mmCIF file of C-alpha atoms and ligand atoms in Angstrom:
data_model
loop_
_atom_site.group_PDB
_atom_site.id
_atom_site.type_symbol
_atom_site.label_atom_id
_atom_site.label_comp_id
_atom_site.label_asym_id
_atom_site.label_seq_id
_atom_site.Cartn_x
_atom_site.Cartn_y
_atom_site.Cartn_z
ATOM 1 C CA MET A 1207 -0.030 -0.129 -0.023
ATOM 2 C CA TYR A 1208 1.346 3.411 -0.840
ATOM 3 C CA PHE A 1209 0.435 6.322 1.421
ATOM 4 C CA GLY A 1210 2.206 9.171 -0.437
ATOM 5 C CA LYS A 1211 5.686 10.554 0.143
ATOM 6 C CA ASN A 1212 4.616 12.286 3.185
ATOM 7 C CA GLY A 1213 1.972 9.961 4.276
ATOM 8 C CA ASP A 1214 -0.897 12.337 3.405
ATOM 9 C CA ALA A 1215 -2.142 10.760 -0.007
ATOM 10 C CA VAL A 1216 -5.080 8.651 -0.627
ATOM 11 C CA PRO A 1217 -3.871 5.035 0.123
ATOM 12 C CA SER A 1218 -3.469 3.020 -3.233
ATOM 13 C CA ARG A 1219 -2.370 -0.423 -3.785
ATOM 14 C CA ILE A 1220 0.665 -0.960 -5.953
ATOM 15 C CA GLN A 1221 1.214 -4.014 -7.907
ATOM 16 C CA TYR A 1222 4.421 -4.482 -9.850
ATOM 17 C CA LEU A 1223 4.653 -5.921 -13.381
ATOM 18 C CA ARG A 1224 7.060 -8.612 -12.302
ATOM 19 C CA ASP A 1225 4.346 -10.162 -9.942
ATOM 20 C CA ILE A 1226 1.655 -10.377 -12.496
ATOM 21 C CA GLU A 1227 1.254 -13.754 -14.465
ATOM 22 C CA GLY A 1228 0.469 -13.477 -18.127
ATOM 23 C CA VAL A 1229 0.042 -10.332 -20.107
ATOM 24 C CA VAL A 1230 -2.398 -7.504 -19.890
ATOM 25 C CA PRO A 1231 -4.625 -7.634 -22.969
ATOM 26 C CA TRP A 1232 -3.467 -5.298 -25.717
ATOM 27 C CA THR A 1233 -5.478 -3.734 -28.577
ATOM 28 C CA TRP A 1234 -2.929 -4.507 -31.284
ATOM 29 C CA TRP A 1235 -3.069 -8.410 -32.199
ATOM 30 C CA PRO A 1236 -0.486 -9.150 -34.850
ATOM 31 C CA HIS A 1237 -1.183 -12.061 -37.048
ATOM 32 C CA GLU A 1238 2.052 -13.566 -36.043
ATOM 33 C CA GLU A 1239 0.327 -14.230 -32.606
ATOM 34 C CA VAL A 1240 -3.404 -14.549 -33.576
ATOM 35 C CA GLY A 1241 -3.217 -15.868 -37.173
ATOM 36 C CA HIS A 1242 -4.886 -14.533 -40.382
ATOM 37 C CA THR A 1243 -7.545 -15.518 -43.086
ATOM 38 C CA ASP A 1244 -5.161 -17.699 -45.016
ATOM 39 C CA GLU A 1245 -4.274 -19.694 -41.937
ATOM 40 C CA SER A 1246 -7.921 -20.275 -40.988
ATOM 41 C CA LYS A 1247 -8.474 -21.264 -44.529
ATOM 42 C CA ARG A 1248 -5.699 -23.714 -44.420
ATOM 43 C CA GLU A 1249 -6.999 -25.112 -40.987
ATOM 44 C CA ILE A 1250 -10.479 -25.750 -42.767
ATOM 45 C CA GLN A 1251 -8.859 -27.198 -45.807
ATOM 46 C CA SER A 1252 -6.872 -29.674 -43.644
ATOM 47 C CA LEU A 1253 -10.149 -30.838 -42.044
ATOM 48 C CA PHE A 1254 -12.370 -31.040 -45.046
ATOM 49 C CA GLY A 1255 -10.200 -30.848 -48.112
ATOM 50 C CA LYS A 1256 -10.195 -27.844 -50.578
ATOM 51 C CA SER A 1257 -13.681 -28.549 -52.140
ATOM 52 C CA ASP A 1258 -15.460 -28.362 -48.986
ATOM 53 C CA ALA A 1259 -13.697 -25.273 -47.574
ATOM 54 C CA PHE A 1260 -15.804 -22.787 -45.656
ATOM 55 C CA ASP A 1261 -15.660 -19.099 -47.001
ATOM 56 C CA THR A 1262 -15.258 -17.002 -43.759
ATOM 57 C CA PRO A 1263 -13.590 -19.064 -41.185
ATOM 58 C CA LYS A 1264 -11.473 -17.449 -38.239
ATOM 59 C CA PRO A 1265 -8.212 -18.650 -37.318
ATOM 60 C CA GLU A 1266 -8.137 -20.780 -34.042
ATOM 61 C CA ARG A 1267 -5.464 -18.832 -32.593
ATOM 62 C CA LEU A 1268 -7.773 -15.738 -32.859
ATOM 63 C CA ILE A 1269 -10.459 -17.411 -30.856
ATOM 64 C CA ASN A 1270 -7.973 -18.789 -28.442
ATOM 65 C CA ARG A 1271 -6.752 -15.227 -27.627
ATOM 66 C CA VAL A 1272 -10.450 -13.979 -27.101
ATOM 67 C CA LEU A 1273 -11.303 -16.938 -24.885
ATOM 68 C CA GLN A 1274 -8.125 -16.568 -22.815
ATOM 69 C CA ILE A 1275 -9.082 -13.033 -22.058
ATOM 70 C CA ALA A 1276 -12.829 -13.539 -21.563
ATOM 71 C CA THR A 1277 -13.307 -16.969 -19.943
ATOM 72 C CA ASN A 1278 -11.972 -19.506 -17.575
ATOM 73 C CA PRO A 1279 -11.862 -23.337 -17.939
ATOM 74 C CA GLY A 1280 -15.387 -24.745 -17.573
ATOM 75 C CA ASP A 1281 -17.117 -21.561 -18.568
ATOM 76 C CA LEU A 1282 -19.853 -21.620 -21.110
ATOM 77 C CA VAL A 1283 -19.083 -19.970 -24.433
ATOM 78 C CA LEU A 1284 -21.928 -19.182 -26.772
ATOM 79 C CA ASP A 1285 -21.326 -18.515 -30.631
ATOM 80 C CA SER A 1286 -24.926 -17.890 -32.269
ATOM 81 C CA PHE A 1287 -23.289 -17.638 -35.823
ATOM 82 C CA ALA A 1288 -21.082 -20.705 -35.647
ATOM 83 C CA GLY A 1289 -20.070 -20.979 -39.342
ATOM 84 C CA SER A 1290 -17.691 -23.742 -39.480
ATOM 85 C CA GLY A 1291 -17.423 -24.220 -35.825
ATOM 86 C CA THR A 1292 -14.063 -22.698 -34.904
ATOM 87 C CA THR A 1293 -15.542 -21.181 -31.671
ATOM 88 C CA GLY A 1294 -16.765 -24.428 -30.456
ATOM 89 C CA ALA A 1295 -13.542 -26.404 -31.495
ATOM 90 C CA VAL A 1296 -11.375 -23.804 -29.617
ATOM 91 C CA ALA A 1297 -13.480 -23.788 -26.617
ATOM 92 C CA HIS A 1298 -13.402 -27.527 -26.549
ATOM 93 C CA LYS A 1299 -9.776 -27.726 -26.817
ATOM 94 C CA MET A 1300 -9.322 -24.968 -24.067
ATOM 95 C CA GLY A 1301 -11.598 -27.024 -21.535
ATOM 96 C CA ARG A 1302 -14.641 -24.619 -21.994
ATOM 97 C CA ARG A 1303 -18.271 -25.727 -22.440
ATOM 98 C CA TRP A 1304 -19.936 -24.250 -25.497
ATOM 99 C CA ILE A 1305 -23.185 -23.790 -27.156
ATOM 100 C CA MET A 1306 -23.137 -23.088 -31.173
ATOM 101 C CA VAL A 1307 -26.090 -22.144 -33.184
ATOM 102 C CA GLU A 1308 -26.124 -22.201 -36.965
ATOM 103 C CA LEU A 1309 -29.053 -22.078 -39.389
ATOM 104 C CA GLY A 1310 -27.061 -23.126 -42.614
ATOM 105 C CA GLU A 1311 -26.369 -26.600 -43.897
ATOM 106 C CA HIS A 1312 -22.753 -26.342 -42.855
ATOM 107 C CA CYS A 1313 -24.042 -27.392 -39.474
ATOM 108 C CA HIS A 1314 -24.021 -30.815 -41.023
ATOM 109 C CA THR A 1315 -21.329 -30.377 -43.509
ATOM 110 C CA HIS A 1316 -18.707 -28.748 -41.353
ATOM 111 C CA ILE A 1317 -19.548 -28.187 -37.588
ATOM 112 C CA ILE A 1318 -20.524 -31.641 -36.509
ATOM 113 C CA PRO A 1319 -17.731 -33.560 -38.367
ATOM 114 C CA ARG A 1320 -15.340 -30.981 -37.144
ATOM 115 C CA LEU A 1321 -16.284 -31.325 -33.378
ATOM 116 C CA GLN A 1322 -16.321 -34.984 -33.837
ATOM 117 C CA LYS A 1323 -12.717 -34.992 -35.026
ATOM 118 C CA VAL A 1324 -11.770 -32.663 -31.979
ATOM 119 C CA ILE A 1325 -13.493 -35.115 -29.654
ATOM 120 C CA ASP A 1326 -11.827 -38.108 -31.393
ATOM 121 C CA GLY A 1327 -8.400 -36.580 -31.317
ATOM 122 C CA ASP A 1328 -8.338 -36.604 -35.141
ATOM 123 C CA ASP A 1329 -7.738 -32.824 -35.413
ATOM 124 C CA PRO A 1330 -3.952 -32.152 -35.246
ATOM 125 C CA GLY A 1331 -4.411 -28.428 -36.624
ATOM 126 C CA GLY A 1332 -5.222 -25.074 -35.102
ATOM 127 C CA ILE A 1333 -4.391 -24.837 -31.484
ATOM 128 C CA THR A 1334 -4.274 -28.653 -30.765
ATOM 129 C CA GLU A 1335 -0.549 -28.713 -30.076
ATOM 130 C CA ALA A 1336 -0.180 -25.492 -28.259
ATOM 131 C CA VAL A 1337 -2.737 -26.447 -25.731
ATOM 132 C CA GLY A 1338 -1.834 -29.987 -25.723
ATOM 133 C CA TRP A 1339 -5.240 -31.187 -26.784
ATOM 134 C CA LYS A 1340 -5.654 -35.026 -27.088
ATOM 135 C CA GLY A 1341 -9.346 -35.506 -27.599
ATOM 136 C CA GLY A 1342 -12.263 -36.330 -25.292
ATOM 137 C CA GLY A 1343 -15.666 -34.981 -24.255
ATOM 138 C CA GLY A 1344 -18.786 -34.720 -26.323
ATOM 139 C CA PHE A 1345 -21.724 -32.833 -27.447
ATOM 140 C CA ARG A 1346 -25.541 -32.914 -28.097
ATOM 141 C CA TYR A 1347 -27.211 -31.882 -31.253
ATOM 142 C CA TYR A 1348 -30.649 -30.292 -31.115
ATOM 143 C CA ARG A 1349 -32.781 -29.125 -34.151
ATOM 144 C CA LEU A 1350 -34.784 -25.963 -33.090
ATOM 145 C CA ALA A 1351 -38.625 -26.220 -33.487
ATOM 146 C CA PRO A 1352 -40.374 -23.546 -35.344
ATOM 147 C CA SER A 1353 -41.706 -20.497 -33.329
ATOM 148 C CA LEU A 1354 -44.689 -21.709 -31.178
ATOM 149 C CA LEU A 1355 -46.277 -18.141 -32.115
ATOM 150 C CA GLU A 1356 -46.801 -16.592 -35.295
ATOM 151 C CA LYS A 1357 -48.741 -13.493 -36.504
ATOM 152 C CA ASP A 1358 -51.910 -13.981 -38.341
ATOM 153 C CA LYS A 1359 -53.232 -11.683 -41.322
ATOM 154 C CA TRP A 1360 -54.554 -9.088 -38.846
ATOM 155 C CA GLY A 1361 -51.263 -8.841 -36.914
ATOM 156 C CA ASN A 1362 -52.328 -10.861 -33.983
ATOM 157 C CA TRP A 1363 -50.101 -13.280 -32.176
ATOM 158 C CA VAL A 1364 -51.545 -16.924 -32.550
ATOM 159 C CA ILE A 1365 -50.336 -20.488 -32.161
ATOM 160 C CA ASN A 1366 -48.145 -21.385 -35.282
ATOM 161 C CA HIS A 1367 -50.274 -23.340 -37.557
ATOM 162 C CA GLY A 1368 -47.375 -25.840 -37.816
ATOM 163 C CA TYR A 1369 -48.146 -26.758 -34.166
ATOM 164 C CA ASN A 1370 -50.786 -29.265 -33.408
ATOM 165 C CA ALA A 1371 -52.632 -30.051 -30.146
ATOM 166 C CA ALA A 1372 -50.077 -32.534 -29.242
ATOM 167 C CA MET A 1373 -47.149 -30.213 -29.571
ATOM 168 C CA LEU A 1374 -48.797 -27.520 -27.366
ATOM 169 C CA ALA A 1375 -49.552 -30.339 -24.790
ATOM 170 C CA GLU A 1376 -46.032 -31.318 -24.910
ATOM 171 C CA ALA A 1377 -44.666 -27.844 -24.560
ATOM 172 C CA LEU A 1378 -46.752 -27.381 -21.537
ATOM 173 C CA CYS A 1379 -45.688 -30.582 -20.038
ATOM 174 C CA LYS A 1380 -42.104 -29.274 -20.304
ATOM 175 C CA LEU A 1381 -43.067 -26.051 -18.869
ATOM 176 C CA GLU A 1382 -44.684 -27.527 -15.850
ATOM 177 C CA GLY A 1383 -42.040 -30.383 -15.286
ATOM 178 C CA PHE A 1384 -44.074 -33.327 -16.536
ATOM 179 C CA THR A 1385 -43.005 -36.054 -18.858
ATOM 180 C CA TYR A 1386 -45.083 -35.988 -22.064
ATOM 181 C CA ALA A 1387 -46.663 -39.449 -22.454
ATOM 182 C CA PRO A 1388 -50.299 -39.127 -23.809
ATOM 183 C CA SER A 1389 -52.476 -42.095 -22.920
ATOM 184 C CA ASP A 1390 -54.283 -43.764 -25.720
ATOM 185 C CA THR A 1391 -57.138 -44.637 -23.689
ATOM 186 C CA VAL A 1392 -57.421 -42.055 -20.798
ATOM 187 C CA TYR A 1393 -58.186 -38.602 -22.389
ATOM 188 C CA TRP A 1394 -56.858 -36.561 -19.341
ATOM 189 C CA GLN A 1395 -53.448 -38.249 -19.132
ATOM 190 C CA HIS A 1396 -51.295 -36.144 -21.405
ATOM 191 C CA GLY A 1397 -48.083 -36.546 -19.129
ATOM 192 C CA HIS A 1398 -46.937 -37.750 -15.663
ATOM 193 C CA SER A 1399 -44.437 -36.708 -13.081
ATOM 194 C CA THR A 1400 -44.841 -40.031 -11.111
ATOM 195 C CA GLU A 1401 -46.764 -43.048 -11.533
ATOM 196 C CA ARG A 1402 -49.821 -41.481 -9.866
ATOM 197 C CA ASP A 1403 -49.556 -37.861 -10.837
ATOM 198 C CA PHE A 1404 -50.658 -36.589 -14.121
ATOM 199 C CA VAL A 1405 -51.210 -33.513 -16.361
ATOM 200 C CA TYR A 1406 -54.271 -32.708 -18.483
ATOM 201 C CA VAL A 1407 -54.039 -29.843 -20.922
ATOM 202 C CA THR A 1408 -57.112 -28.394 -22.641
ATOM 203 C CA THR A 1409 -57.998 -25.015 -24.290
ATOM 204 C CA ALA A 1410 -61.589 -25.409 -22.955
ATOM 205 C CA SER A 1411 -63.092 -23.484 -20.242
ATOM 206 C CA LEU A 1412 -63.843 -26.077 -17.460
ATOM 207 C CA THR A 1413 -67.087 -25.792 -15.317
ATOM 208 C CA HIS A 1414 -67.659 -27.176 -11.915
ATOM 209 C CA GLU A 1415 -69.448 -30.334 -13.296
ATOM 210 C CA GLN A 1416 -66.662 -31.075 -15.702
ATOM 211 C CA LEU A 1417 -63.943 -30.664 -12.928
ATOM 212 C CA GLN A 1418 -66.103 -32.799 -10.585
ATOM 213 C CA GLN A 1419 -66.349 -35.618 -13.217
ATOM 214 C CA LEU A 1420 -62.474 -35.307 -13.790
ATOM 215 C CA SER A 1421 -62.040 -35.482 -10.044
ATOM 216 C CA ASP A 1422 -64.217 -38.628 -9.945
ATOM 217 C CA GLU A 1423 -62.321 -40.328 -12.641
ATOM 218 C CA VAL A 1424 -58.960 -39.515 -11.237
ATOM 219 C CA GLY A 1425 -60.035 -41.192 -7.770
ATOM 220 C CA PRO A 1426 -58.608 -40.981 -4.555
ATOM 221 C CA GLU A 1427 -55.155 -42.925 -5.398
ATOM 222 C CA ARG A 1428 -54.029 -40.439 -8.145
ATOM 223 C CA THR A 1429 -53.638 -36.660 -8.532
ATOM 224 C CA LEU A 1430 -53.981 -34.451 -11.680
ATOM 225 C CA LEU A 1431 -52.791 -31.035 -12.761
ATOM 226 C CA ALA A 1432 -55.619 -29.680 -15.108
ATOM 227 C CA LEU A 1433 -54.295 -26.791 -17.376
ATOM 228 C CA CYS A 1434 -57.107 -24.942 -18.952
ATOM 229 C CA THR A 1435 -57.993 -21.501 -20.375
ATOM 230 C CA ALA A 1436 -60.165 -20.753 -17.569
ATOM 231 C CA PHE A 1437 -62.499 -22.498 -14.994
ATOM 232 C CA ARG A 1438 -65.646 -21.716 -13.229
ATOM 233 C CA ALA A 1439 -65.164 -23.271 -9.886
ATOM 234 C CA ARG A 1440 -63.173 -22.909 -6.672
ATOM 235 C CA ALA A 1441 -59.698 -24.326 -7.502
ATOM 236 C CA ASP A 1442 -59.368 -25.967 -4.204
ATOM 237 C CA ALA A 1443 -62.836 -27.709 -4.332
ATOM 238 C CA TYR A 1444 -61.180 -31.155 -5.509
ATOM 239 C CA PRO A 1445 -58.674 -32.815 -3.169
ATOM 240 C CA ASN A 1446 -57.050 -34.715 -6.060
ATOM 241 C CA LEU A 1447 -56.934 -31.930 -8.702
ATOM 242 C CA THR A 1448 -54.767 -28.808 -9.046
ATOM 243 C CA VAL A 1449 -56.579 -26.627 -11.534
ATOM 244 C CA LYS A 1450 -54.461 -23.897 -13.163
ATOM 245 C CA LYS A 1451 -54.767 -21.579 -16.214
ATOM 246 C CA ILE A 1452 -52.454 -22.122 -19.071
ATOM 247 C CA PRO A 1453 -49.637 -19.648 -18.218
ATOM 248 C CA LYS A 1454 -50.375 -16.158 -19.599
ATOM 249 C CA GLN A 1455 -47.270 -15.800 -21.596
ATOM 250 C CA VAL A 1456 -48.509 -18.526 -23.782
ATOM 251 C CA LEU A 1457 -51.985 -17.633 -23.590
ATOM 252 C CA SER A 1458 -52.081 -13.753 -23.577
ATOM 253 C CA ARG A 1459 -50.464 -13.476 -26.747
ATOM 254 C CA CYS A 1460 -52.774 -16.193 -28.545
ATOM 255 C CA GLU A 1461 -56.239 -15.613 -30.252
ATOM 256 C CA TRP A 1462 -58.444 -18.542 -29.489
ATOM 257 C CA GLY A 1463 -61.600 -19.747 -31.001
ATOM 258 C CA HIS A 1464 -61.088 -18.578 -34.643
ATOM 259 C CA ASP A 1465 -62.546 -21.229 -37.104
ATOM 260 C CA ASP A 1466 -59.290 -21.462 -38.988
ATOM 261 C CA TYR A 1467 -56.784 -21.861 -35.997
ATOM 262 C CA SER A 1468 -57.792 -25.592 -35.706
ATOM 263 C CA LEU A 1469 -56.170 -25.923 -32.248
ATOM 264 C CA GLN A 1470 -58.332 -28.384 -30.127
ATOM 265 C CA VAL A 1471 -56.263 -29.690 -27.526
ATOM 266 C CA GLU A 1472 -59.151 -31.227 -25.727
ATOM 267 C CA ASN A 1473 -59.455 -33.683 -28.457
ATOM 268 C CA LEU A 1474 -56.072 -35.249 -27.471
ATOM 269 C CA PRO A 1475 -56.808 -38.173 -27.052
ATOM 270 C CA GLN A 1476 -60.528 -38.413 -27.799
ATOM 271 C CA LYS A 1477 -62.576 -36.516 -25.261
ATOM 272 C CA PRO A 1478 -65.975 -38.074 -24.119
ATOM 273 C CA PRO A 1479 -68.798 -35.833 -25.400
ATOM 274 C CA GLU A 1480 -70.174 -35.242 -21.734
ATOM 275 C CA LEU A 1481 -67.186 -32.936 -21.225
ATOM 276 C CA GLY A 1482 -68.418 -30.591 -23.798
ATOM 277 C CA GLN A 1483 -66.403 -31.400 -26.889
ATOM 278 C CA GLY A 1484 -65.863 -28.379 -29.000
ATOM 279 C CA ASP A 1485 -66.240 -25.995 -26.064
ATOM 280 C CA LEU A 1486 -63.430 -23.766 -27.200
ATOM 281 C CA PHE A 1487 -62.626 -20.348 -26.116
HETATM 282 C C1 SAM B 1716 -19.129 -15.387 -40.752
HETATM 283 S S1 SAM B 1716 -19.868 -16.918 -40.460
HETATM 284 C C2 SAM B 1716 -19.143 -17.316 -38.956
HETATM 285 C C3 SAM B 1716 -17.723 -17.918 -39.189
HETATM 286 C C4 SAM B 1716 -17.192 -18.592 -38.010
HETATM 287 N N1 SAM B 1716 -16.798 -17.579 -36.911
HETATM 288 C C5 SAM B 1716 -16.028 -19.559 -38.328
HETATM 289 O O1 SAM B 1716 -14.979 -19.379 -37.913
HETATM 290 O O2 SAM B 1716 -16.404 -20.408 -39.101
HETATM 291 C C6 SAM B 1716 -21.527 -16.499 -39.953
HETATM 292 C C7 SAM B 1716 -22.561 -17.688 -39.852
HETATM 293 O O3 SAM B 1716 -23.686 -17.178 -39.264
HETATM 294 C C8 SAM B 1716 -24.781 -17.905 -39.769
HETATM 295 N N2 SAM B 1716 -25.939 -17.269 -39.616
HETATM 296 C C9 SAM B 1716 -26.515 -16.052 -40.072
HETATM 297 N N3 SAM B 1716 -27.560 -15.646 -39.518
HETATM 298 C C10 SAM B 1716 -27.887 -16.556 -38.574
HETATM 299 C C11 SAM B 1716 -29.025 -16.783 -37.687
HETATM 300 N N4 SAM B 1716 -29.984 -15.862 -37.564
HETATM 301 N N5 SAM B 1716 -29.042 -17.769 -36.937
HETATM 302 C C12 SAM B 1716 -27.792 -18.701 -36.876
HETATM 303 N N6 SAM B 1716 -27.043 -18.540 -37.663
HETATM 304 C C13 SAM B 1716 -26.777 -17.647 -38.534
HETATM 305 C C14 SAM B 1716 -24.278 -18.057 -41.312
HETATM 306 O O4 SAM B 1716 -25.126 -19.128 -41.812
HETATM 307 C C15 SAM B 1716 -22.952 -18.169 -41.220
HETATM 308 O O5 SAM B 1716 -22.653 -19.460 -41.294
#
């Protein structure tokens, strides 16, 4: 601590350069240190050959520098414009976790094969030698579903026409922590959390009579979460039912009841007529 020549300065902490590990980030990054476009093209060509090269790859050394400055081992690195997958490959070799997003086909032609080679220890290029990478780890690959919501011709948010009732029920199961497993025989079993706890999704507004009937069918040995657009009853009137409205963030942005929206979750699987089939909001 330094208190000034006469001991009357604001105390400040002095740290000497010789005591600091590594180098303070510098804004000038010469290609001798972080590579250049030709280098990255050669990296890609060594992985995929000349014919399958990617047009705008970044050199692994450049991403290595970025991740050195910004992350620690085990951190999560996101690249939502993954291209040929350089960020993920470098993050993986540096012991970081990663998420990459890519809308182009090179997800299949470049990213997955590249990361597979990194994992198998079959990618000797880029920073492999510098960081002593030998292979290992893994990844999961997901294809994003289309947006749940879309705008109709009047500009209102509605459930995407590509979605059917089963997909909405599945989404709500996920939201509520249930395993989606619709029963072929029991209309109110769309999913379960245990052997005796089920979830039922309907866009109908449920009356007291309908809820009472549900409660009778569920019986004393089982419990049910009923997700509906609205209900006309006291939610705590049924010991084996938890009655909830479909979450507002899903519902409030949707227009229900138009002829052409063809969203009939209550028909999944077949609903008996006494529960008011077609009683859509
Ligand atoms: C310049 S490249 C990235 C190159 C990458 N840094 C590398 O080293 O290979 C940008 C990528 O972003 C992708 N892309 C563009 N818009 C996107 C979007 N909305 N969602 C996901 N990927 C997108 C493009 O398909 C392209 O592959």
